[in-house]
Coordinates of C-alpha atoms and ligand atoms in Angstrom, one line a residue:
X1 CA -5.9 17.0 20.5
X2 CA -5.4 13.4 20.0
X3 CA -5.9 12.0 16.6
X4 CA -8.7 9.1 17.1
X5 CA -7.7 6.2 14.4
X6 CA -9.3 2.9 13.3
X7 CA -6.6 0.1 14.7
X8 CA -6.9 -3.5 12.2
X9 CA -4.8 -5.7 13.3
X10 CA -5.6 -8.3 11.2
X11 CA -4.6 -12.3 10.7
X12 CA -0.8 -14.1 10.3
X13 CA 1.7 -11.4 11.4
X14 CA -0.9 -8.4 11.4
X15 CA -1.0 -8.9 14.8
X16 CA 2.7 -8.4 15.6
X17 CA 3.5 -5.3 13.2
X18 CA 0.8 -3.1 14.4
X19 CA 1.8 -4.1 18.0
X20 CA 5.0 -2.9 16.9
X21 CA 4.1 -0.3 14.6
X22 CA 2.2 1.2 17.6
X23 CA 4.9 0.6 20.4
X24 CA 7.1 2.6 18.0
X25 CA 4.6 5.4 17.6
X26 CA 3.7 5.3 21.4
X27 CA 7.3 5.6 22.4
X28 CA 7.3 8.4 20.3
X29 CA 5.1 10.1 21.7
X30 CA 2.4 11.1 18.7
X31 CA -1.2 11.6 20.3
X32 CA -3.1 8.6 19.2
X33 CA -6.3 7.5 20.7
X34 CA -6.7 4.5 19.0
X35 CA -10.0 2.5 18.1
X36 CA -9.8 -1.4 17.7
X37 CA -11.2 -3.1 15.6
X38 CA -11.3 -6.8 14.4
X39 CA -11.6 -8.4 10.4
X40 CA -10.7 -11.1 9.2
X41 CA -10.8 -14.8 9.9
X42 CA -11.2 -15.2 13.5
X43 CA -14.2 -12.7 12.9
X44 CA -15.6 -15.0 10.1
X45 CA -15.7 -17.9 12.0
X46 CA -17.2 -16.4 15.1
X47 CA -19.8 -14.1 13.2
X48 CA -20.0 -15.4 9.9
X49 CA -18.5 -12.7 8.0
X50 CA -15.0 -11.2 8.2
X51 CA -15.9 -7.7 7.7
X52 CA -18.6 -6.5 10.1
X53 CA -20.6 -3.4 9.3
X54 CA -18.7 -1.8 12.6
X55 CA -15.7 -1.8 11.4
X56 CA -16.3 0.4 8.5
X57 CA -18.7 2.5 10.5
X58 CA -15.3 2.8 12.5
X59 CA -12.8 4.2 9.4
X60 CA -15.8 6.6 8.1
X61 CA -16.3 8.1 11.5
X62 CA -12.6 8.5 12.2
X63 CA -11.9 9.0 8.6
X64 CA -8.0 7.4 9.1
X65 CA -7.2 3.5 9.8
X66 CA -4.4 1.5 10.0
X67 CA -4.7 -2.0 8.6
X68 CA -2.7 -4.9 9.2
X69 CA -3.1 -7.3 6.4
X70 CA -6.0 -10.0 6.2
X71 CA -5.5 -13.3 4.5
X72 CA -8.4 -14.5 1.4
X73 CA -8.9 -17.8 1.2
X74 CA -7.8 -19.4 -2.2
X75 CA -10.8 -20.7 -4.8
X76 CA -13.8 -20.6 -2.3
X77 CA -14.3 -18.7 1.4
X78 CA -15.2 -15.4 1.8
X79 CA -14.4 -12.3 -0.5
X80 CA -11.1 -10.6 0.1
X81 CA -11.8 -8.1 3.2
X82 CA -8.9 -5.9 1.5
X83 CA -10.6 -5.5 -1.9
X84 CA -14.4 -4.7 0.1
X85 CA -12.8 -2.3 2.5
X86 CA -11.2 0.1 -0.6
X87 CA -14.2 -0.8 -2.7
X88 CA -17.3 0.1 -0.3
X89 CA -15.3 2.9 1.4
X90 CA -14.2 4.3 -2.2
X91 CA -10.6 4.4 -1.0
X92 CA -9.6 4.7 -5.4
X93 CA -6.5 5.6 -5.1
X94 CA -3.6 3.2 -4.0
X95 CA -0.3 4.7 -3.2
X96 CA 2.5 2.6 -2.8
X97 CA 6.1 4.7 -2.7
X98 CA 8.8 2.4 -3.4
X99 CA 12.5 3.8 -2.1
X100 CA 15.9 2.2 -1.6
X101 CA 16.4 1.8 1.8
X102 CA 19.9 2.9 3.7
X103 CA 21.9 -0.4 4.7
X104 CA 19.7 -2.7 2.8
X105 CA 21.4 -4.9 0.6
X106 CA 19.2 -5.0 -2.5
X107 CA 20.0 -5.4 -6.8
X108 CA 19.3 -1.8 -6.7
X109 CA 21.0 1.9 -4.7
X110 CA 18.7 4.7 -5.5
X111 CA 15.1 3.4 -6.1
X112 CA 13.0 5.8 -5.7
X113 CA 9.4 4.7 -7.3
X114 CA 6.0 6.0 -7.0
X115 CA 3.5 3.2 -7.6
X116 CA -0.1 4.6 -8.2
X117 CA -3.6 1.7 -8.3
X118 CA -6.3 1.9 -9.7
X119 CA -8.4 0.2 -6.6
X120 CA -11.9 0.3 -7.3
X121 CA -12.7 -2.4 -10.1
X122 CA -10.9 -4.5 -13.0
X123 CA -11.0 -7.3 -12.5
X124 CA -10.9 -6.8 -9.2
X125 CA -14.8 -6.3 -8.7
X126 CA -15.9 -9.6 -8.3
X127 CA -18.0 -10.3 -10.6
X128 CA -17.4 -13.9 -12.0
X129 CA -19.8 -16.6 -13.3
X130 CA -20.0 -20.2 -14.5
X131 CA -21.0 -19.7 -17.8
X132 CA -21.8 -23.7 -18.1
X133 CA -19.8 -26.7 -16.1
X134 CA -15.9 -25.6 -17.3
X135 CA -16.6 -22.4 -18.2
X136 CA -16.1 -19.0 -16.5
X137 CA -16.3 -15.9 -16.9
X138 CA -14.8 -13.1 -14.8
X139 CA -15.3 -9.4 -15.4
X140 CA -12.9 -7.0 -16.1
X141 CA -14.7 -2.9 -15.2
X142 CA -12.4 0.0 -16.7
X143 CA -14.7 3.0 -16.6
X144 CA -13.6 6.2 -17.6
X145 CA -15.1 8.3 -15.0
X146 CA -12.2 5.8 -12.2
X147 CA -9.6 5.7 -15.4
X148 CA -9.6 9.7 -15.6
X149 CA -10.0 10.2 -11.3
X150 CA -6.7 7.8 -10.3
X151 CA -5.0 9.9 -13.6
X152 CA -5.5 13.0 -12.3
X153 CA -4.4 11.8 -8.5
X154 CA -1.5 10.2 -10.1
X155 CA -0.6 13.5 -11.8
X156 CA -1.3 15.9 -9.3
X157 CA 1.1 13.6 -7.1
X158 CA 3.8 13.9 -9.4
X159 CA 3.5 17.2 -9.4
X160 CA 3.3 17.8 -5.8
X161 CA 6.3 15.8 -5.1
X162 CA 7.9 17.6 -8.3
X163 CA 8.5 14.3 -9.9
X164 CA 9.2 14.2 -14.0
X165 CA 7.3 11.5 -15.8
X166 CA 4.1 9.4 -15.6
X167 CA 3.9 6.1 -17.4
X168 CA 0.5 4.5 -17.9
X169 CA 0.9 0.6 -18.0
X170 CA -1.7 -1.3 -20.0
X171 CA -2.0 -4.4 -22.1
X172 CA -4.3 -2.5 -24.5
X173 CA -2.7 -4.5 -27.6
X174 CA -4.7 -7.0 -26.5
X175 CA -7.6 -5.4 -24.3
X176 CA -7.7 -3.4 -26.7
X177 CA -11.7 -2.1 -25.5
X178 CA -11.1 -2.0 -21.7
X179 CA -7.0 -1.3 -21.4
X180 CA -7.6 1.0 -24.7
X181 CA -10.3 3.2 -22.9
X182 CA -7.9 3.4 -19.6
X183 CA -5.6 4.9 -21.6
X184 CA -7.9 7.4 -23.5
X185 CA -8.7 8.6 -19.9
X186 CA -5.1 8.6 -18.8
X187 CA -4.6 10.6 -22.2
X188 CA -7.0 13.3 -21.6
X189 CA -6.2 13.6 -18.0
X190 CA -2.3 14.2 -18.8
X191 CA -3.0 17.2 -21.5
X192 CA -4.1 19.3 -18.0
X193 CA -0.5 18.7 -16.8
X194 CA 2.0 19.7 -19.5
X195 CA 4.9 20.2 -17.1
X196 CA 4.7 16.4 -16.3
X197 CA 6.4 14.2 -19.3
X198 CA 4.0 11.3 -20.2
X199 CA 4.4 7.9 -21.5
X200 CA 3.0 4.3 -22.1
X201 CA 4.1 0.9 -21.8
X202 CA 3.0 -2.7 -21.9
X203 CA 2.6 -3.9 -18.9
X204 CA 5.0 -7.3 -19.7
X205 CA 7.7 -5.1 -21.5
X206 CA 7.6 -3.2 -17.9
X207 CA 8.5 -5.8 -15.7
X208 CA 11.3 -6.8 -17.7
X209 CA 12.6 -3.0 -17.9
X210 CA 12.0 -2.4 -14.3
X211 CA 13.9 -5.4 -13.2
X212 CA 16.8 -4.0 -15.4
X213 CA 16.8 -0.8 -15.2
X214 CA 14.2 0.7 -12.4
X215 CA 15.9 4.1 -12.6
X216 CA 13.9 4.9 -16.1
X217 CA 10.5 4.9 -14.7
X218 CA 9.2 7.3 -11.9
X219 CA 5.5 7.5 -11.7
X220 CA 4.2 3.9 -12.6
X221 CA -0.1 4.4 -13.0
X222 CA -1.7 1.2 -13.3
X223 CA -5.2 -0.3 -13.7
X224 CA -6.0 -2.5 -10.3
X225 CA -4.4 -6.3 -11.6
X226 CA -0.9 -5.0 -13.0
X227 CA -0.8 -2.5 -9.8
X228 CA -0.7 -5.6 -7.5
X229 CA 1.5 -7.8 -9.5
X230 CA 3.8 -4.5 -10.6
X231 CA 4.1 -3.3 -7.2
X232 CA 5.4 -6.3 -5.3
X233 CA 7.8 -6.9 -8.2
X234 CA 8.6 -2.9 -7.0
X235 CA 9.3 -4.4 -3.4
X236 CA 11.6 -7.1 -4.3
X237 CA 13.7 -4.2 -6.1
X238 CA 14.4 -2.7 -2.9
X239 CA 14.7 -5.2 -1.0
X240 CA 11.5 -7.4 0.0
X241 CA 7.8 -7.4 0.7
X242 CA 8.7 -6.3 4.0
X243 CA 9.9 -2.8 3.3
X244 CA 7.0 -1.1 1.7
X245 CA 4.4 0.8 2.7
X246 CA 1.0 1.5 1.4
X247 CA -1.9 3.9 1.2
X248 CA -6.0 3.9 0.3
X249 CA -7.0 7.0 0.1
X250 CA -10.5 8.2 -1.0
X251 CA -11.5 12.2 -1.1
X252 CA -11.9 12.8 2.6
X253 CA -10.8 9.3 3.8
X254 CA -7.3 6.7 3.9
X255 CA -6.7 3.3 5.4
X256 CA -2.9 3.1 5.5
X257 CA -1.6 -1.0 5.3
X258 CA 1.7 -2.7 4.0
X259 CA 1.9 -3.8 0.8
X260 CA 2.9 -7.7 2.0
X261 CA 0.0 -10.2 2.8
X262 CA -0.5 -12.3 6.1
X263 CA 2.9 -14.2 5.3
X264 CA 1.8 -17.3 6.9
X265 CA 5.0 -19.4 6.5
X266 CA 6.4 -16.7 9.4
X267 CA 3.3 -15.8 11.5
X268 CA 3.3 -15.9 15.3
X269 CA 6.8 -16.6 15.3
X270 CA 8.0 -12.8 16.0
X271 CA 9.8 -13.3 12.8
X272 CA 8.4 -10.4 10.8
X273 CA 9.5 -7.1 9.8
X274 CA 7.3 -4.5 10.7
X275 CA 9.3 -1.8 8.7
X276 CA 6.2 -1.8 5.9
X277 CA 3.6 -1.0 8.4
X278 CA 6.1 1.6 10.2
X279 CA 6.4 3.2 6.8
X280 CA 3.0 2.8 6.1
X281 CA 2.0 4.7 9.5
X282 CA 4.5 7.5 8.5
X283 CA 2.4 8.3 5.6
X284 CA -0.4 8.1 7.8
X285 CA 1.2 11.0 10.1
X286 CA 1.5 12.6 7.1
X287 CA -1.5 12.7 5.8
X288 CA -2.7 14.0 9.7
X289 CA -0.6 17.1 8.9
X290 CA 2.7 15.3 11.6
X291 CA 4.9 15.7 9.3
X292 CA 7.5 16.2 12.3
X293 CA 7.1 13.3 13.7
X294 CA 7.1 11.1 10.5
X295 CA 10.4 13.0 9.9
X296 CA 11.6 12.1 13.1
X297 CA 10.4 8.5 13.4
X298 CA 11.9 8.1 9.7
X299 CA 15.3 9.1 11.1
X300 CA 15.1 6.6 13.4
X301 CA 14.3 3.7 11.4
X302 CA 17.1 4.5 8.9
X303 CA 19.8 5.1 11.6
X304 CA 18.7 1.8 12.7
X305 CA 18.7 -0.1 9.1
X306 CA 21.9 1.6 8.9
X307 CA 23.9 0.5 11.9
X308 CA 22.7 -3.2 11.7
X309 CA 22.2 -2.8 15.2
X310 CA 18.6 -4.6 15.1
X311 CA 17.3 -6.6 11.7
X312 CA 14.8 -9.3 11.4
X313 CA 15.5 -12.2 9.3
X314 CA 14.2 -11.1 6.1
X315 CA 17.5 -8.7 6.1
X316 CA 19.6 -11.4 7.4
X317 CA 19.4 -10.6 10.9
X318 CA 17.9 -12.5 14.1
X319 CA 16.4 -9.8 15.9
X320 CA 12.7 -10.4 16.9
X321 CA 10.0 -8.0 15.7
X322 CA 9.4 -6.5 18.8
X323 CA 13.5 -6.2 19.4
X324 CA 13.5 -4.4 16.0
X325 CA 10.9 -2.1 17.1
X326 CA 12.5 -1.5 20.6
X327 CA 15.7 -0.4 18.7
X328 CA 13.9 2.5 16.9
X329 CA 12.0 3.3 19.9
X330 CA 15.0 3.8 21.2
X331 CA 16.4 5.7 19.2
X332 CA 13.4 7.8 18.4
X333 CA 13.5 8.8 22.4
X334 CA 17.0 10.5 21.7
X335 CA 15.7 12.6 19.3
X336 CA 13.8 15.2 21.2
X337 CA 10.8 16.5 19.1
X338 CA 11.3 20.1 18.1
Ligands
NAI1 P1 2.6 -12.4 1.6 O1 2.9 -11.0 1.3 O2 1.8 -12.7 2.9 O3 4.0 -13.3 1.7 C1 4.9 -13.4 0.6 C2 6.3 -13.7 1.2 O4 6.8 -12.5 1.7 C3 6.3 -14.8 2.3 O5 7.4 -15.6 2.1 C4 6.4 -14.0 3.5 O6 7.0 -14.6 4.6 C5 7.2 -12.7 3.1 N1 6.8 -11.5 3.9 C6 5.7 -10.8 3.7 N2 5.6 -9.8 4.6 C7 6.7 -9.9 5.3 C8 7.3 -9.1 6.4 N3 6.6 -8.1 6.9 N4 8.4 -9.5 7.0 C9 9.1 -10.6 6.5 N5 8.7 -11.3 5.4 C10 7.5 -11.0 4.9 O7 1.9 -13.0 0.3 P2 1.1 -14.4 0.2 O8 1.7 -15.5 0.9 O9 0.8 -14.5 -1.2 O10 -0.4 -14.1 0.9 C11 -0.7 -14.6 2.2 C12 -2.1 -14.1 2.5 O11 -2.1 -12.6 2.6 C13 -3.2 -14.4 1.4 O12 -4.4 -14.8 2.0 C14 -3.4 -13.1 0.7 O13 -4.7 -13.0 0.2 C15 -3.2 -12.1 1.8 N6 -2.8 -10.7 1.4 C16 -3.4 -9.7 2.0 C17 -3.0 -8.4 1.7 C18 -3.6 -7.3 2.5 O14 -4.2 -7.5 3.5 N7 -3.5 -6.0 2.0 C19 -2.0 -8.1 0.6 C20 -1.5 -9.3 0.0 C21 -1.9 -10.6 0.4

């Protein structure tokens, strides 16, 4: 039976990886039926808001989309779409694997990362106020009840991928109420998992470490601010922002998206990589129990990367995005399914 999924493309160069993303997955041959929707700005303008109430009717009654991204305006406009789609859908847990490519040329061989986000508040929830002309105030949430739920995801996935170590990253020398009771969470989460080692770092000491030394860390847990900033510095270790796939996922729910924003310095230009999004729908066939086909389609992308037959300009190449995705449809056609 065909798997029915919510299709986003999305604004700037949304629009050309999930074309691509779902030539390759077409070409393939995995039974999608999928459902479009739109979000985003051309939807703002036309309806006056960029996330109608159809398209998360969509994801909850197909319980899987894939997202391309969707731009926020800077200082005024509307809310970010991205933020109100984990947040009302409860999608808590972001997962963003970060791995070392084969024929990328990046500072690092051998990255192999799991990025885990908190995604439901910090200061991610909105909630901001002029205290009086000059002054603001924006609100940072940690509860425990969404500290303690994304550490026992982030454990349970380390152990189900039989991964060694979790490091909580905080800035609770400072915070000391809000990152200090994120920790106490993560703490009392992380005595239910002695097999997994367990540490903690400052989230400024981290960045430096991880740009000179990634291969210490392999489970990063983060509350929803350092997650964003941590995990793109995560990307550039392996090679950019467009090479690293992401997922939402809630208890009976995911929206799978890249990790990279509307980039639009590049957009409409058929200039963009669409590997994020590829990997991003891999995870997707994952989750949907395809593990075959991810495995297969994976292949493909990688014998691809490999060759140098087909790279966009991000990886120094001058294929278009749609060229790049022919290549690995290609390629995924000589690889029967088994
Ligand atoms: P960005 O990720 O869009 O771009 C940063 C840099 O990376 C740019 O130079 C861009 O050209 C490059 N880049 C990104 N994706 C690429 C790809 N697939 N192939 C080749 N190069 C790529 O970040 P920026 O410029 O800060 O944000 C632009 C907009 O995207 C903003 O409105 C932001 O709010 C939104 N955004 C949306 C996200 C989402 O939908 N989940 C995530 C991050 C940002």
């Amino acid at each position: 039976m065909a798997h029915r999924i919510t299709l986003i493309p999305g604004d700037g160069i949304g629009p050309e990886v999930t074309a691509a993303v779902v030539h390759v997955l077409d070409r393939a041959g995995v039974d999608i039926e999928w459902e479009p929707e739109e979000a985003g700005a051309a939807v703002a303008q036309r309806e006056g808001k960029p996330l109608p109430r159809r398209v998360l009717d969509s994801i909850t009654r197909n319980r899987v989309a894939l997202k391309g991204p969707i731009g926020t305006p800077v200082g005024s406009g509307f809310p970010s779409v991205n933020v109100e789609v984990r947040r009302s859908l409860d999608l808590y847990a972001n997962l963003r694997p970060v791995l070392s490519l084969p024929g990328i040329e990046s500072r690092y061989d051998g990255v192999d990362l799991i990025v885990v986000r908190e995604n439901t508040e910090d200061l991610y929830s909105g909630l901001e106020h002029q205290v009086v002309p000059g002054v603001v105030e924006s609100l940072k949430i940690i509860t425990s009840k969404a500290s303690k739920r994304i550490a026992r995801f982030a454990f349970s996935c380390a152990t189900r991928h039989r991964r060694r170590k979790v490091t909580a990253v905080h800035k609770a020398n400072i915070m000391k109420l809000g990152d200090g009771l994120f920790l106490d969470s993560v703490r009392a989460v992380a005595g239910d998992f002695p097999a997994i080692e367990y540490d903690e770092r400052i989230v400024d000491a981290t960045c430096m470490h991880l740009v000179i030394d990634p291969g210490r860390f392999d489970v990063l847990l983060l509350p929803n601010l350092y997650g964003d900033i941590v995990s793109d510095l995560c990307a550039g270790l392996v090679g950019g922002l467009g090479l690293v796939p992401s997922a939402n996922l809630g208890d009976d729910m995911a929206v799978f998206e890249a990790v990279h924003g509307t980039a639009p310095d590049i957009a409409g230009r058929q200039l963009a990589n669409p590997t994020a999004l590829l990997l991003s729908a891999l995870l997707m066939l994952r989750y949907l129990d395809e593990d075959e086909q991810a495995a297969r389609i994976l292949a493909a992308l990688e014998q691809v990367l490999a060759s140098g037959e087909a790279r966009t300009p991000d990886l120094g190449g001058d294929a278009t995005t749609q060229e790049f995705a022919d290549a690995i449809s290609r390629q995924v056609e000589t690889t029967a399914p088994r």
